[in-house]
Amino acid sequence: MPTSLKDTTTLHNGVKMPWLGLGVYKVQEGEEVIQAVKAAIKNGYIGIDTAALYQNEAGVGQAIREAGVPREELFITTKVWNNDQGYDSTLKAFETSLGKLQLDYLDLYLIHWPGPDKNKYRETWKALEKLYKDGRVHAIGVSNFQVHHLEDLIAHTEIKPMVNQVELHPSFNQAALREFCKKEGIQIEAWAPLKQGQLFNDPSLIEIGQKYNKSVAQVILRWDLQNEVVTIPKSIKEQRIVANADIFDFELSAEDMERINSLNKDERVGPDPDTFTRDF
Ligand SMILES: NC(=O)c1ccc[n+]([C@@H]2O[C@H](COP(=O)([O-])OP(=O)(O)OC[C@H]3O[C@@H](n4cnc5c(N)ncnc54)[C@H](OP(=O)(O)O)[C@@H]3O)[C@@H](O)[C@H]2O)c1
């Protein structure tokens, strides 16, 4: 079990990825993202999750340079957006992202959504394989891939994704996908771990929190860790960034883990990957 923000899971290619990182979706480019990322790194975070879509890669890069922590101690993820899918366009999108971040390598590059066209994400994946083989990125993965997308990708390409980043929280706990990924050695990463703020009034989570003297957010993030799920809560407030990482000093009992597991309603806050066709 991880005992600090520096603790990592080892991906199937041997690369080490932090269990807890900062997400920066909907964090404004410029001062807002710079301050959030610097606050996170100052308080011990090593993982940052951005995407071309978020339009804040330049600020993330600036914060990394100003944070005063050696680049190699950090784990930086970004993602290729849907309208850049395809072999050549993905290679180009990668250079654009890296240029904005002003980094010379990435730790993890993800396909943001599978989209409706299997051939397209397979071509996109081939570009990620090239970037990986060329040493431009230390690990490659996907996001929002369902079991059938993963089966297809594994059957038609060379390298198995190291990570699948998906919507995952107590209302949508992805039990079947987690089991599949565990069997395949693919690390699951939770986006919207806090259901974008929609779980804070849940009576069961409040009650469990009271028992351990922890907030609902801390209970959920701890549940992620105990389920071997990498998690990337977003906040722009330093106090919350710090609190969200204060989850290494308690352990949820098997009974409480089960109680949180049983809150599943298969209820998403984001789109269904099988029908999401924006910008393809
Ligand atoms: N791959 C994908 O398709 C995808 C999709 C969505 C998100 N993501 C990634 O996953 C990350 C996390 O998901 P998310 O940003 O959608 O949602 P989230 O992390 O579940 O929730 C963020 C919301 O919770 C609030 N919050 C955070 N910590 C809190 C705390 N301790 N107490 C009370 N409120 C708190 C934040 O507000 P404040 O900022 O005001 O604190 C914000 O409104 C994203 O930032 C992004 O990096 C990926």
Coordinates of N, CA and C and ligand atoms in Angstrom, one line a residue, residues 22-25 49-50 54 79 112-113 143-144 165 190-197 200 215 217 232-237 240 243-244, ligand 1:
L22 N -2.2 15.5 -9.7 CA -3.2 16.6 -9.9 C -3.7 16.6 -11.3
G23 N -5.1 16.7 -11.4 CA -5.7 16.9 -12.7 C -6.0 18.3 -12.9
V24 N -5.9 18.8 -14.2 CA -6.1 20.2 -14.4 C -7.1 20.5 -15.5
Y25 N -8.1 19.6 -15.6 CA -9.2 19.9 -16.6 C -10.0 21.1 -16.1
D49 N -1.7 15.8 -14.6 CA -2.4 15.3 -15.8 C -3.1 16.4 -16.5
T50 N -2.6 16.6 -17.8 CA -3.2 17.6 -18.6 C -3.6 17.0 -19.9
Y54 N -7.3 20.7 -22.9 CA -7.5 21.6 -21.7 C -6.9 23.0 -22.0
K79 N -2.5 14.3 -23.5 CA -3.3 13.4 -24.3 C -3.5 14.0 -25.7
H112 N -7.0 10.2 -26.1 CA -8.0 10.8 -25.1 C -9.4 10.0 -25.2
W113 N -9.9 9.7 -26.4 CA -11.1 9.0 -26.5 C -11.0 8.0 -27.7
S143 N -7.4 6.3 -23.0 CA -8.3 6.9 -22.0 C -9.7 6.6 -22.6
N144 N -10.6 6.3 -21.7 CA -12.0 6.1 -22.0 C -12.2 4.8 -23.0
Q165 N -7.1 5.4 -18.6 CA -7.6 6.4 -17.7 C -9.1 6.6 -18.1
A190 N -8.2 6.8 -12.5 CA -9.5 7.4 -12.3 C -9.6 8.8 -12.7
W191 N -10.4 9.2 -13.7 CA -10.7 10.6 -13.8 C -12.1 10.9 -13.2
A192 N -12.3 12.2 -12.8 CA -13.4 12.6 -12.0 C -13.6 11.7 -10.8
P193 N -12.5 11.5 -10.1 CA -12.6 10.6 -8.9 C -13.6 11.1 -7.9
L194 N -13.8 12.4 -7.8 CA -14.7 13.0 -6.9 C -16.0 13.3 -7.5
K195 N -16.3 12.6 -8.7 CA -17.5 12.8 -9.4 C -17.8 14.3 -9.7
Q196 N -16.7 15.0 -9.9 CA -16.8 16.4 -10.1 C -17.6 17.2 -9.1
G197 N -17.4 16.7 -7.8 CA -18.1 17.4 -6.7 C -19.5 17.0 -6.3
F200 N -20.3 14.8 -2.4 CA -19.9 15.3 -1.0 C -21.1 15.2 0.0
S215 N -12.4 13.6 5.4 CA -13.5 14.2 4.5 C -13.9 13.2 3.5
A217 N -13.9 13.5 0.4 CA -12.9 13.5 -0.7 C -11.8 12.5 -0.3
I232 N -6.4 11.1 -9.8 CA -5.9 12.5 -10.2 C -7.0 13.6 -9.9
P233 N -7.3 13.8 -8.6 CA -8.3 14.8 -8.3 C -7.8 16.2 -8.7
K234 N -8.8 17.0 -9.2 CA -8.5 18.3 -9.6 C -8.9 19.3 -8.5
S235 N -8.0 20.3 -8.2 CA -8.4 21.4 -7.4 C -7.5 22.6 -7.8
I236 N -8.1 23.8 -7.7 CA -7.2 25.0 -7.9 C -6.9 25.6 -6.5
K237 N -7.4 25.0 -5.4 CA -7.2 25.6 -4.1 C -6.2 24.8 -3.3
R240 N -7.2 22.5 -0.6 CA -7.8 21.2 -1.0 C -6.7 20.3 -1.7
A243 N -5.1 18.7 1.2 CA -6.0 17.8 1.9 C -6.2 16.5 1.1
N244 N -6.3 16.7 -0.2 CA -6.6 15.5 -1.1 C -5.4 14.5 -1.1
Ligands
LIG1 N1 -9.5 11.4 -19.8 C1 -10.6 12.1 -19.8 O1 -11.5 12.0 -20.6 C2 -10.9 13.0 -18.6 C3 -12.1 13.6 -18.4 C4 -12.3 14.4 -17.3 C5 -11.2 14.6 -16.4 N2 -10.0 14.1 -16.6 C6 -8.9 14.3 -15.7 O2 -9.2 13.9 -14.4 C7 -9.0 15.0 -13.5 C8 -10.0 15.0 -12.4 O3 -11.4 15.0 -12.9 P1 -12.3 16.3 -12.8 O4 -11.5 17.5 -12.8 O5 -13.2 16.1 -13.9 O6 -13.2 16.1 -11.5 P2 -12.9 15.8 -9.9 O7 -11.4 15.7 -9.7 O8 -13.7 14.6 -9.6 O9 -13.6 17.0 -9.2 C9 -13.1 18.3 -9.3 C10 -14.0 19.2 -8.5 O10 -14.0 18.9 -7.1 C11 -13.6 20.1 -6.4 N3 -12.8 19.6 -5.3 C12 -11.6 19.0 -5.4 N4 -11.1 18.7 -4.2 C13 -12.1 19.0 -3.3 C14 -12.2 18.9 -1.9 N5 -11.2 18.3 -1.2 N6 -13.3 19.3 -1.3 C15 -14.3 19.9 -2.0 N7 -14.2 20.1 -3.4 C16 -13.1 19.6 -4.0 C17 -12.9 21.0 -7.4 O11 -13.1 22.3 -7.1 P3 -11.9 23.4 -6.8 O12 -11.0 23.3 -8.0 O13 -12.6 24.7 -6.7 O14 -11.3 23.0 -5.6 C18 -13.7 20.6 -8.7 O15 -14.9 21.4 -8.8 C19 -9.2 16.2 -14.5 O16 -8.8 17.4 -13.9 C20 -8.4 15.7 -15.7 O17 -7.0 15.9 -15.5 C21 -9.8 13.3 -17.7

